XYZ file of C-alpha atoms in Angstrom:
251
model
C 127.616 81.522 152.527
C 123.853 82.835 153.125
C 125.040 84.937 155.926
C 128.150 85.968 154.234
C 126.595 86.919 150.970
C 123.851 89.064 152.891
C 126.461 91.108 154.556
C 128.328 92.089 151.475
C 124.915 92.922 149.741
C 124.070 95.159 152.784
C 127.310 96.668 152.920
C 127.683 97.261 149.053
C 124.209 99.065 149.489
C 125.632 101.282 152.432
C 126.563 104.921 151.267
C 129.216 105.286 153.547
C 130.928 102.048 152.568
C 131.022 102.760 149.006
C 132.181 106.278 149.443
C 135.035 105.143 151.904
C 136.154 102.524 149.593
C 136.256 104.602 146.467
C 138.091 107.396 148.193
C 140.398 104.779 149.710
C 141.295 102.864 146.549
C 141.869 106.188 144.840
C 144.184 107.607 147.448
C 145.916 104.422 148.374
C 145.855 102.148 144.959
C 145.180 104.386 142.103
C 148.365 106.519 142.432
C 150.726 103.389 142.996
C 149.092 101.768 139.985
C 150.042 104.602 137.682
C 153.224 105.304 139.357
C 154.928 101.762 139.226
C 153.352 100.577 135.995
C 154.700 103.674 134.365
C 158.271 103.698 135.806
C 160.955 101.605 133.875
C 160.979 98.125 135.711
C 162.010 94.591 134.556
C 159.675 92.672 136.627
C 157.518 92.693 139.563
C 159.521 93.141 142.855
C 158.371 91.707 146.251
C 159.867 94.832 148.338
C 157.917 97.387 145.824
C 154.650 95.375 146.882
C 155.437 94.907 150.322
C 156.383 98.806 150.760
C 153.216 99.678 149.032
C 150.750 97.477 151.106
C 153.061 98.566 154.380
C 151.844 102.031 153.422
C 150.606 104.048 156.854
C 147.729 105.500 154.344
C 146.820 101.573 153.796
C 146.662 100.931 157.240
C 144.522 103.568 158.362
C 141.876 102.987 155.720
C 141.890 99.542 156.597
C 141.109 100.251 160.212
C 138.442 102.639 159.441
C 137.039 99.984 156.958
C 137.083 97.201 159.746
C 135.680 99.420 162.383
C 132.727 100.339 160.206
C 132.189 96.816 158.535
C 132.295 94.984 161.837
C 130.672 97.481 163.896
C 127.138 95.760 163.700
C 127.722 92.371 162.688
C 127.493 91.189 166.001
C 126.128 94.124 168.115
C 122.910 94.637 166.011
C 122.336 90.861 166.734
C 122.730 91.045 170.356
C 120.369 94.142 170.454
C 117.888 92.302 168.926
C 118.357 88.973 169.809
C 118.108 87.672 166.346
C 121.039 85.533 166.594
C 119.170 83.019 168.375
C 117.330 82.568 165.109
C 120.944 81.790 163.714
C 122.031 79.511 166.261
C 118.958 77.554 166.958
C 119.098 76.192 163.150
C 121.323 73.544 161.879
C 124.410 76.015 161.225
C 124.762 76.662 165.421
C 127.114 78.926 166.649
C 130.431 77.914 164.673
C 128.336 78.516 161.433
C 126.936 81.944 162.419
C 130.695 83.183 163.452
C 131.960 81.568 160.288
C 129.413 83.527 158.401
C 130.177 86.654 159.862
C 133.786 86.403 159.760
C 133.553 85.379 155.975
C 131.361 88.203 155.168
C 133.483 90.938 156.996
C 136.742 89.402 155.200
C 135.037 89.527 151.712
C 133.887 93.145 152.352
C 137.255 94.434 153.678
C 139.074 92.362 151.186
C 137.663 94.732 148.488
C 140.029 97.142 149.706
C 143.002 94.782 151.125
C 142.972 92.158 148.418
C 141.218 93.122 145.024
C 143.112 96.493 144.251
C 146.544 95.304 145.250
C 146.213 92.268 142.882
C 145.286 94.805 140.102
C 148.166 96.885 140.900
C 150.578 93.714 140.898
C 149.153 92.492 137.549
C 149.397 95.923 136.159
C 153.126 96.194 137.099
C 153.517 92.617 135.642
C 151.886 93.748 132.244
C 154.282 96.529 131.855
C 157.313 95.006 132.954
C 160.293 94.929 130.044
C 161.899 91.940 131.386
C 160.828 88.496 130.471
C 160.818 86.594 133.953
C 157.229 86.321 134.311
C 157.208 83.321 136.498
C 158.896 85.576 139.223
C 156.540 88.041 138.778
C 153.540 85.672 138.943
C 155.030 84.253 142.173
C 154.910 87.727 143.580
C 151.398 88.279 142.464
C 150.664 85.130 144.503
C 152.332 86.480 147.860
C 150.086 89.438 147.128
C 146.946 87.349 147.189
C 148.270 85.916 150.654
C 149.235 89.375 151.808
C 145.763 90.897 151.086
C 144.140 87.916 152.756
C 146.319 88.345 155.902
C 145.640 92.133 156.021
C 142.108 91.491 156.516
C 142.356 88.307 158.713
C 144.509 90.340 161.173
C 142.406 92.920 161.937
C 138.816 91.362 161.307
C 138.785 89.445 164.767
C 139.511 92.352 166.949
C 136.503 94.350 165.079
C 134.203 91.271 165.640
C 135.447 90.898 169.326
C 134.331 94.687 169.949
C 131.071 94.462 168.245
C 130.088 91.545 170.644
C 130.852 93.454 173.569
C 128.152 96.124 173.030
C 124.498 96.366 171.852
C 125.380 99.563 169.841
C 127.066 99.713 166.631
C 128.264 103.240 167.130
C 129.901 102.398 170.620
C 131.455 98.948 168.530
C 132.948 101.344 165.706
C 134.372 103.705 168.057
C 135.763 100.874 170.089
C 137.513 99.266 167.574
C 139.084 102.313 165.915
C 140.292 103.178 169.618
C 141.452 99.678 170.171
C 144.009 99.869 167.402
C 144.832 103.603 167.805
C 145.554 102.896 171.827
C 147.864 100.031 170.789
C 149.757 102.077 168.212
C 149.797 105.017 171.001
C 151.367 102.517 173.614
C 153.547 101.419 171.308
C 155.022 104.680 170.389
C 155.719 105.524 173.783
C 157.535 102.429 175.141
C 159.406 101.704 171.628
C 162.059 104.017 173.166
C 162.871 101.850 175.587
C 163.070 98.689 173.727
C 162.670 97.860 170.013
C 160.366 95.122 171.050
C 157.408 97.366 171.911
C 157.185 98.493 168.264
C 155.365 94.920 167.723
C 152.577 96.254 169.719
C 151.652 98.495 166.914
C 149.414 96.325 164.501
C 150.807 98.418 161.443
C 154.198 97.341 162.227
C 153.101 93.534 162.912
C 151.392 93.801 159.384
C 154.359 95.151 157.557
C 156.475 92.824 159.288
C 154.303 89.868 158.437
C 154.203 90.870 154.836
C 157.845 90.953 154.852
C 157.656 87.347 155.920
C 155.023 86.698 153.181
C 157.064 88.077 150.414
C 159.974 86.104 151.446
C 162.337 89.037 152.372
C 164.572 89.203 155.100
C 163.352 90.429 158.286
C 165.651 93.278 159.902
C 167.709 91.887 162.808
C 166.124 94.227 165.477
C 162.879 92.419 164.893
C 161.942 89.490 167.362
C 160.583 87.055 165.011
C 159.116 84.947 168.158
C 157.392 88.052 169.315
C 156.031 88.870 165.784
C 154.513 85.266 165.863
C 153.046 85.836 169.286
C 151.362 89.085 168.288
C 150.211 87.605 165.165
C 148.354 84.807 167.281
C 146.985 87.488 169.719
C 145.509 89.586 167.278
C 143.480 86.697 165.718
C 142.711 83.870 167.761
C 141.467 85.287 171.436
C 139.489 87.837 169.786
C 137.377 85.171 168.018
C 137.476 82.948 170.974
C 135.863 85.725 172.891
C 133.197 85.939 170.347
C 132.435 82.647 170.467
C 132.252 82.750 174.518
C 130.020 85.923 173.979
C 127.674 84.251 171.766
C 127.617 80.893 173.871
C 126.808 83.126 176.950
C 123.902 84.908 175.335
C 122.579 81.608 173.807
C 122.376 80.159 177.438
C 120.709 83.474 178.603
C 123.584 84.691 180.276
């Protein structure tokens, strides 16, 4: 918790982070808040929130935030060897990684989680229907979707950060990692629809469909969607753990 709090405090003092967060919040979240709240509606609909959080602009700002937030979390400690001070204490490698992951999740969640919850509650507050339980259920699903949005991309950001001692390389590398997957997906999706799930944006959209309890399109390979969700989260964190263990052993 101390490590996570330190990361969040540091990011909130960074002008680039605040500027990106404010711009992204205005472009991605403020407009839907006014539009969906003022439009006639009986209740908060899951499909509306899914499409809003599946917007391409939402994903682009999230990728940029992940790239910038995670860029120095591991690489700076690698450069200065300060991670030795962390792992030599009682918390060890697992506590160190948990602190870094939690700090990154909270920082990115200021964009992926907090504003969508505000939008969902604003729509619920202005609904004309009386089914508030249904709307509250969608708010709960939005909570899960916001957390998952960050959890899907943060591990890759931390993994790239662990591969270099320069935060600039880590930032660019993280952005290029996601951009490269999108590019390859766009090229090969013409051959098979399954290739579209190589695109992290598509994985996020389809996984939000599941979280909101909506029906997946018949063309979506459910098993492949689950595999991609696993590959984007577990192996990157395993790579970070392996890198830290090797550095701790002096390799």
